[in-house]
Short mmCIF file of C-alpha atoms in Angstrom, two decimals:
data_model
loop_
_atom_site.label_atom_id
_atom_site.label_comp_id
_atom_site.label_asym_id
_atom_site.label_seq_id
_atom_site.Cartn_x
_atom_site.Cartn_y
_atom_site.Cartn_z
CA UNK V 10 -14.70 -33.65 55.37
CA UNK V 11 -14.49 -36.96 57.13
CA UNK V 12 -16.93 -35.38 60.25
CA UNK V 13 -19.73 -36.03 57.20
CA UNK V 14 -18.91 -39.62 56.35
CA UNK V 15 -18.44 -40.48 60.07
CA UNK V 16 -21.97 -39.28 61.12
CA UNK V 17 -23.55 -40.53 57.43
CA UNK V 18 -23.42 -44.00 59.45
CA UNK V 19 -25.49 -43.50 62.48
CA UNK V 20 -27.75 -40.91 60.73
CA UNK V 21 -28.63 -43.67 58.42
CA UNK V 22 -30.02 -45.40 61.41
CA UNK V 23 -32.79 -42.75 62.07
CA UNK V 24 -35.00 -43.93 58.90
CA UNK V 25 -34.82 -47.53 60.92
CA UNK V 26 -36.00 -46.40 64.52
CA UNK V 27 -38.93 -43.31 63.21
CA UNK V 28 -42.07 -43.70 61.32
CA UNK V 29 -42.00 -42.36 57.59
CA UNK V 30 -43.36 -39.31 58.36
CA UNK V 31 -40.54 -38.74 60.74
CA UNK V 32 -38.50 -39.19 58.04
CA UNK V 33 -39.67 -37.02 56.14
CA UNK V 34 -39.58 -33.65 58.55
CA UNK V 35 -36.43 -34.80 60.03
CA UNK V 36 -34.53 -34.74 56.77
CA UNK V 37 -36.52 -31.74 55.12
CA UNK V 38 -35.40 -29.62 57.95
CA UNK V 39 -31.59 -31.12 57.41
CA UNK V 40 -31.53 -30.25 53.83
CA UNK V 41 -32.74 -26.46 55.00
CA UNK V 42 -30.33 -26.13 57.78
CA UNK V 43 -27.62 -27.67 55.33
CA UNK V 44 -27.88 -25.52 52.56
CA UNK V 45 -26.47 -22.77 54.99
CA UNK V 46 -24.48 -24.61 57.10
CA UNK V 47 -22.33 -26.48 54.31
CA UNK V 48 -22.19 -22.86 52.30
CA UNK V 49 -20.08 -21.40 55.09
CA UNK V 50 -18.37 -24.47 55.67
CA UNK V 51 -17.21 -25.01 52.18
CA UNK V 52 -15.54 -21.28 52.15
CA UNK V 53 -13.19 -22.97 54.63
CA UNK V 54 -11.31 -24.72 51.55
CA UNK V 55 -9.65 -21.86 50.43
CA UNK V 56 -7.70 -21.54 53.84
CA UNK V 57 -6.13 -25.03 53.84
CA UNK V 58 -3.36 -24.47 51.03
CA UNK V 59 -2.39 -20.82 52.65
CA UNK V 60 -2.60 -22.75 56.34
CA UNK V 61 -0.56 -25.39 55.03
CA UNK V 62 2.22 -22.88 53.56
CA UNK V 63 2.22 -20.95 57.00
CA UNK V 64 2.95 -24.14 58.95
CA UNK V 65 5.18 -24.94 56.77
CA UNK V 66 7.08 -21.40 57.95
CA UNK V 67 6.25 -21.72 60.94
CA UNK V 68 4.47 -18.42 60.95
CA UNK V 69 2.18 -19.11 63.86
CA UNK V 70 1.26 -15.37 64.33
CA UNK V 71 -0.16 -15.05 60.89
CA UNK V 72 -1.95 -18.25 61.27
CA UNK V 73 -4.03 -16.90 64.51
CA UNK V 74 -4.40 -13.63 62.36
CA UNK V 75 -6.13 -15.50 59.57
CA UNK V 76 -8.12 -18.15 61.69
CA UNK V 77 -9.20 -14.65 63.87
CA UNK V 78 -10.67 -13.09 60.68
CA UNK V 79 -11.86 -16.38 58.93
CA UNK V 80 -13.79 -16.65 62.38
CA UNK V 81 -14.99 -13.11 62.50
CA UNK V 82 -16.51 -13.96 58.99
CA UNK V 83 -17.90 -17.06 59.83
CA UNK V 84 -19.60 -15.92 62.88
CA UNK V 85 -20.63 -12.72 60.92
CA UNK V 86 -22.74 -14.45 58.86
CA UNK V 87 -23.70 -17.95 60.90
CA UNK V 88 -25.18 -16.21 64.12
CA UNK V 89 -27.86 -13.94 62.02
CA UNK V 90 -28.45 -16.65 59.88
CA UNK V 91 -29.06 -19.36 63.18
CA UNK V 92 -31.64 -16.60 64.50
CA UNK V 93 -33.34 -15.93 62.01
CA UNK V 94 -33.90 -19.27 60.95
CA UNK V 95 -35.28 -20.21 64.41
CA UNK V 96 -37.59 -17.13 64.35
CA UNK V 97 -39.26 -17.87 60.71
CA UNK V 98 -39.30 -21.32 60.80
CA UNK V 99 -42.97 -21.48 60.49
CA UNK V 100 -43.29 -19.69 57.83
CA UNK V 101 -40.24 -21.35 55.71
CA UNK V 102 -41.79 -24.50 56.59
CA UNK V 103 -44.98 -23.60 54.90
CA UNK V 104 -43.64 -21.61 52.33
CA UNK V 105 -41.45 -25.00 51.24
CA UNK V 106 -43.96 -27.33 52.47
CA UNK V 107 -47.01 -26.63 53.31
CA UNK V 108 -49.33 -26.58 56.50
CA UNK V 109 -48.79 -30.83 56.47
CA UNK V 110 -45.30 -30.32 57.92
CA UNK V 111 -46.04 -28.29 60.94
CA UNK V 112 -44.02 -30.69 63.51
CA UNK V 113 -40.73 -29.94 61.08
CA UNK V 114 -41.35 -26.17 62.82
CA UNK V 115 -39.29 -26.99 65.95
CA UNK V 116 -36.95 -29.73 64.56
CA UNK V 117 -35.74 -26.77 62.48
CA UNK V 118 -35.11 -24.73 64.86
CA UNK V 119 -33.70 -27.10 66.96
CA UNK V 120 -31.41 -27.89 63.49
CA UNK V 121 -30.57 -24.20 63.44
CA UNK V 122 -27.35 -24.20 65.68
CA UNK V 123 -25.99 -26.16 63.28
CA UNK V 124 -25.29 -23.50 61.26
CA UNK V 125 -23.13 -21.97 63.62
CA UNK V 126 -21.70 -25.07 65.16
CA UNK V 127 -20.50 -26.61 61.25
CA UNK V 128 -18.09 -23.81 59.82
CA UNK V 129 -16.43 -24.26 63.15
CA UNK V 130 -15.93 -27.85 63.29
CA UNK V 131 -15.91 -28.96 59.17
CA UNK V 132 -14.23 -25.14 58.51
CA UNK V 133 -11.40 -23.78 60.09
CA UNK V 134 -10.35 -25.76 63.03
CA UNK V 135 -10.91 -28.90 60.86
CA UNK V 136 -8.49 -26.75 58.13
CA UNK V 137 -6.40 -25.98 61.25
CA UNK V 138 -5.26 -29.40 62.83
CA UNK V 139 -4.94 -31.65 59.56
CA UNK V 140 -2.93 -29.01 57.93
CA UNK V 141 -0.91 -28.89 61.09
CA UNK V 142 0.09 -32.52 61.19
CA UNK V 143 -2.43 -33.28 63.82
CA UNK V 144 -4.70 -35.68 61.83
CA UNK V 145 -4.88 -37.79 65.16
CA UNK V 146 -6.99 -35.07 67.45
CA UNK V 147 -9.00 -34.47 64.52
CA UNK V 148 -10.02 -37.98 64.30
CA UNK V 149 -10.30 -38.17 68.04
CA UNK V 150 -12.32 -35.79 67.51
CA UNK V 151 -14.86 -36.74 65.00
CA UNK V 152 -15.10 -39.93 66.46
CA UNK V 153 -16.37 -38.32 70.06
CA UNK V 154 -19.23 -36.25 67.99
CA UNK V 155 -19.91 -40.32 66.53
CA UNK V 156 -20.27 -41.92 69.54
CA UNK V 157 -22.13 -39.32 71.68
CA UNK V 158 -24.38 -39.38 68.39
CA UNK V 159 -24.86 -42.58 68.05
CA UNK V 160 -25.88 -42.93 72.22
CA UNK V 161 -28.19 -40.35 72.28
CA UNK V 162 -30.36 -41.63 68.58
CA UNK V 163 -30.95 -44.62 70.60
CA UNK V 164 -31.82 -42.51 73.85
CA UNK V 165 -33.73 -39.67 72.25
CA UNK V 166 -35.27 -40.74 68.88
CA UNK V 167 -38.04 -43.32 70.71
CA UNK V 168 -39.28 -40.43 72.67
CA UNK V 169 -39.03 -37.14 70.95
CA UNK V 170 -38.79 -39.39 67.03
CA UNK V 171 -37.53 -36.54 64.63
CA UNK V 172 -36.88 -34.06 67.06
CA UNK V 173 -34.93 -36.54 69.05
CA UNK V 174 -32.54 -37.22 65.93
CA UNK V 175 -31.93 -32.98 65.73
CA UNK V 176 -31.25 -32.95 69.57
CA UNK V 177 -28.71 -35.74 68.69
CA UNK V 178 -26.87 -33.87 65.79
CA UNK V 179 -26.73 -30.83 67.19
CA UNK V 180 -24.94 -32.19 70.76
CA UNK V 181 -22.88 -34.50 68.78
CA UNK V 182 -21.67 -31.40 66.40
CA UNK V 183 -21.16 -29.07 69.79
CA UNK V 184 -19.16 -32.24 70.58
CA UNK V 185 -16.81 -32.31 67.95
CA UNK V 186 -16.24 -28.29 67.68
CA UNK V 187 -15.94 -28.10 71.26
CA UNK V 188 -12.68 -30.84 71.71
CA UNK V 189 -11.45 -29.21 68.17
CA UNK V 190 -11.75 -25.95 70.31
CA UNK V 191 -9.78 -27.34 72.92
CA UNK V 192 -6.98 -29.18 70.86
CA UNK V 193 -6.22 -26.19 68.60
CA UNK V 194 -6.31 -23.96 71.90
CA UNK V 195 -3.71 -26.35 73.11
CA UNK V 196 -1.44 -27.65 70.61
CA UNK V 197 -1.71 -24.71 68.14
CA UNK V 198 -2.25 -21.78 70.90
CA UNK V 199 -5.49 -20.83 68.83
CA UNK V 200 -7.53 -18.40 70.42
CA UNK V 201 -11.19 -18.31 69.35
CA UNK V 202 -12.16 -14.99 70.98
CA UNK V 203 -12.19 -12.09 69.39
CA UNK V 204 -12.40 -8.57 69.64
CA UNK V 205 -15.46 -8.49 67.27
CA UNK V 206 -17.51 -11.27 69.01
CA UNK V 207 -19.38 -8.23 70.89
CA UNK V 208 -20.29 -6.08 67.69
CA UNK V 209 -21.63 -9.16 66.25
CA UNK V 210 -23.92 -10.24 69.18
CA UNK V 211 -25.18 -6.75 69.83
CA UNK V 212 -26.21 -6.40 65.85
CA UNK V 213 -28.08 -10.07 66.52
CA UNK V 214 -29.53 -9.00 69.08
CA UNK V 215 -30.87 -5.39 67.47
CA UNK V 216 -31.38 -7.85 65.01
CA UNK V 217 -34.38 -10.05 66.65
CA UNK V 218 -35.87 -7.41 68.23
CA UNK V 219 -36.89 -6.11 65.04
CA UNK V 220 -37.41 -9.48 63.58
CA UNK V 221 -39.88 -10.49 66.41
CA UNK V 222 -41.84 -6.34 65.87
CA UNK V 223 -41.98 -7.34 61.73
CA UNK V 224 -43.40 -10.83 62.54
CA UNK V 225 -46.19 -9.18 64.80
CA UNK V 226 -46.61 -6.18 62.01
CA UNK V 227 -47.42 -8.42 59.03
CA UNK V 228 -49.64 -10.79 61.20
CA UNK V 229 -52.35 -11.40 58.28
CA UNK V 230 -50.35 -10.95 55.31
CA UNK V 231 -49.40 -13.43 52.74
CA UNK V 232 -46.52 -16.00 54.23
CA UNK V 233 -44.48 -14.91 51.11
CA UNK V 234 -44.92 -11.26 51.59
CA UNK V 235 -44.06 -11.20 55.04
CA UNK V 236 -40.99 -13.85 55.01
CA UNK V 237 -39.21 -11.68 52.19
CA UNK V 238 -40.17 -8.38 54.06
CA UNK V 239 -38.67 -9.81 57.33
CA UNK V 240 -35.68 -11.35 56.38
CA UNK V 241 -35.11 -7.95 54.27
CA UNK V 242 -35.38 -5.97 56.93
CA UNK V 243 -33.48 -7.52 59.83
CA UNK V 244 -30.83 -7.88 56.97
CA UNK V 245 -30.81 -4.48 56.58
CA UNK V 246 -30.81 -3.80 60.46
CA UNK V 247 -28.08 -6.17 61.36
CA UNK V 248 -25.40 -5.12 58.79
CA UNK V 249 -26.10 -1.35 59.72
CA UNK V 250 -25.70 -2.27 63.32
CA UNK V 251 -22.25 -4.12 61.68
CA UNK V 252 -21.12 -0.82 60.66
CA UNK V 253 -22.11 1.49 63.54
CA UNK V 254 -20.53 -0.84 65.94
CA UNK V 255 -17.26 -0.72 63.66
CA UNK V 256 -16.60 -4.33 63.53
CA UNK V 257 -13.20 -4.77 61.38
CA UNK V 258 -14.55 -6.71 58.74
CA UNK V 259 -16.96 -2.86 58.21
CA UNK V 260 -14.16 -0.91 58.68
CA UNK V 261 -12.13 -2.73 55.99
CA UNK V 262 -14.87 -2.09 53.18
CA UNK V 263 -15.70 1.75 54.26
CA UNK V 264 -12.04 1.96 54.00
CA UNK V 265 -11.94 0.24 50.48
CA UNK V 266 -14.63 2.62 49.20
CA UNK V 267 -12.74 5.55 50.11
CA UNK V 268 -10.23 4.61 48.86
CA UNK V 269 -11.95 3.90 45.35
CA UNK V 270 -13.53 6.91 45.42
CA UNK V 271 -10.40 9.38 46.09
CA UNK V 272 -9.26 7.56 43.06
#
């Protein structure tokens, strides 16, 4: 969406103001972040033709429904994601690497919110407003995230180089899904709490606990071995913790498969 070509422009700038090397971890860790963030974000597509149909009926109580559970997914899946990333960075950074990239460690995980912050603002309150008619707060929008992105490159990137850039992106992106927060709150009466928000924290956070005991239990064992073992196993934890806490996005598949099997 236009949020991409708008920050395309300053980004471009960080290859002028950082060394090579820079470069090189600063954009390495993008493309990892990315691959995530723009997965979840490009889901978001599917909602804009039903959106534009419920505007269209003015069925405003079936639009929050939808942007409630398109939410619930989004967070779902972007929250366990954002943690783990931060919490195996160093080993995805060898793993895809090698030991020379070792200062791409924290500009990942710096990165990381992005992957929460992107679905929000390039998914469904981006799908919300311009299939509302309100193409000028989204542009508002983006351009706020530009600016404050632009500012703090030139602020940031002399002193903390690559890592300055990724504390740039991410404030600028917090930017723009914060005021799209606010307009769609506003001029849409779009609610982005939910009453699944705590099932989905409280599995994250059951979540890294066991993330952080794996890391320490496979201290000495191959960085392939215990990256796949990890991420396997938190997996494994958080969607359990998914279904104990009954989150409705659970509850709708148990009561699929019951269905399926009466039949």
């Amino acid at each position: 969406m236009g949020i991409k070509g708008a920050f395309a422009t300053f980004r471009g700038k960080v290859d002028i103001q950082i060394n090579s090397m820079s470069v090189g971890y600063y954009s390495n860790s993008t493309k990892i972040v990315k691959a995530v963030a723009n997965t979840l974000t490009g889901i978001s597509a599917v909602l804009m033709p039903r959106f534009s149909y419920l505007f269209s009926e003015n069925k405003k109580d079936e639009i929050k429904k939808l942007s409630g559970q398109f939410l619930n997914v989004t967070f779902l899946i972007s929250i366990p994601c954002c943690i783990g990333i931060i919490l195996t960075a160093n080993q995805i950074v060898e793993v895809l690497f090698g030991g020379d990239f070792t200062p791409a460690i924290a500009t990942i995980r710096i990165l990381a919110a992005l992957i929460v912050l992107m679905p929000l603002s390039g998914g469904v309150f981006c799908q919300l407003l311009l299939t509302s008619g309100k193409e000028k707060y989204y542009l508002f929008c983006v351009l706020s995230g530009t600016v404050v992105n632009a500012l703090l490159n030139y602020v940031l990137i002399p002193i903390y180089t690559q890592n300055g850039a990724a504390i740039a992106s991410v404030i600028a992106e917090l930017t723009v899904s914060v005021s799209m927060i606010i307009v769609s709150r506003k001029t849409i009466k779009v609610n982005i709490y939910h009453k699944d928000a705590l099932s989905i924290f409280l599995a994250a956070a059951f979540m890294t606990v066991i993330l952080v005991w794996c890391h320490r239990l496979t201290i000495g064992v191959s960085t392939w071995i215990s990256l796949i073992f990890e991420i396997l196993v938190a997996g494994i934890v958080y969607f359990c913790c998914i279904f104990m806490f009954k989150n409705t996005i659970s509850k709708k598949l148990v009561s699929i498969i019951k269905r399926k099997n009466r039949n």
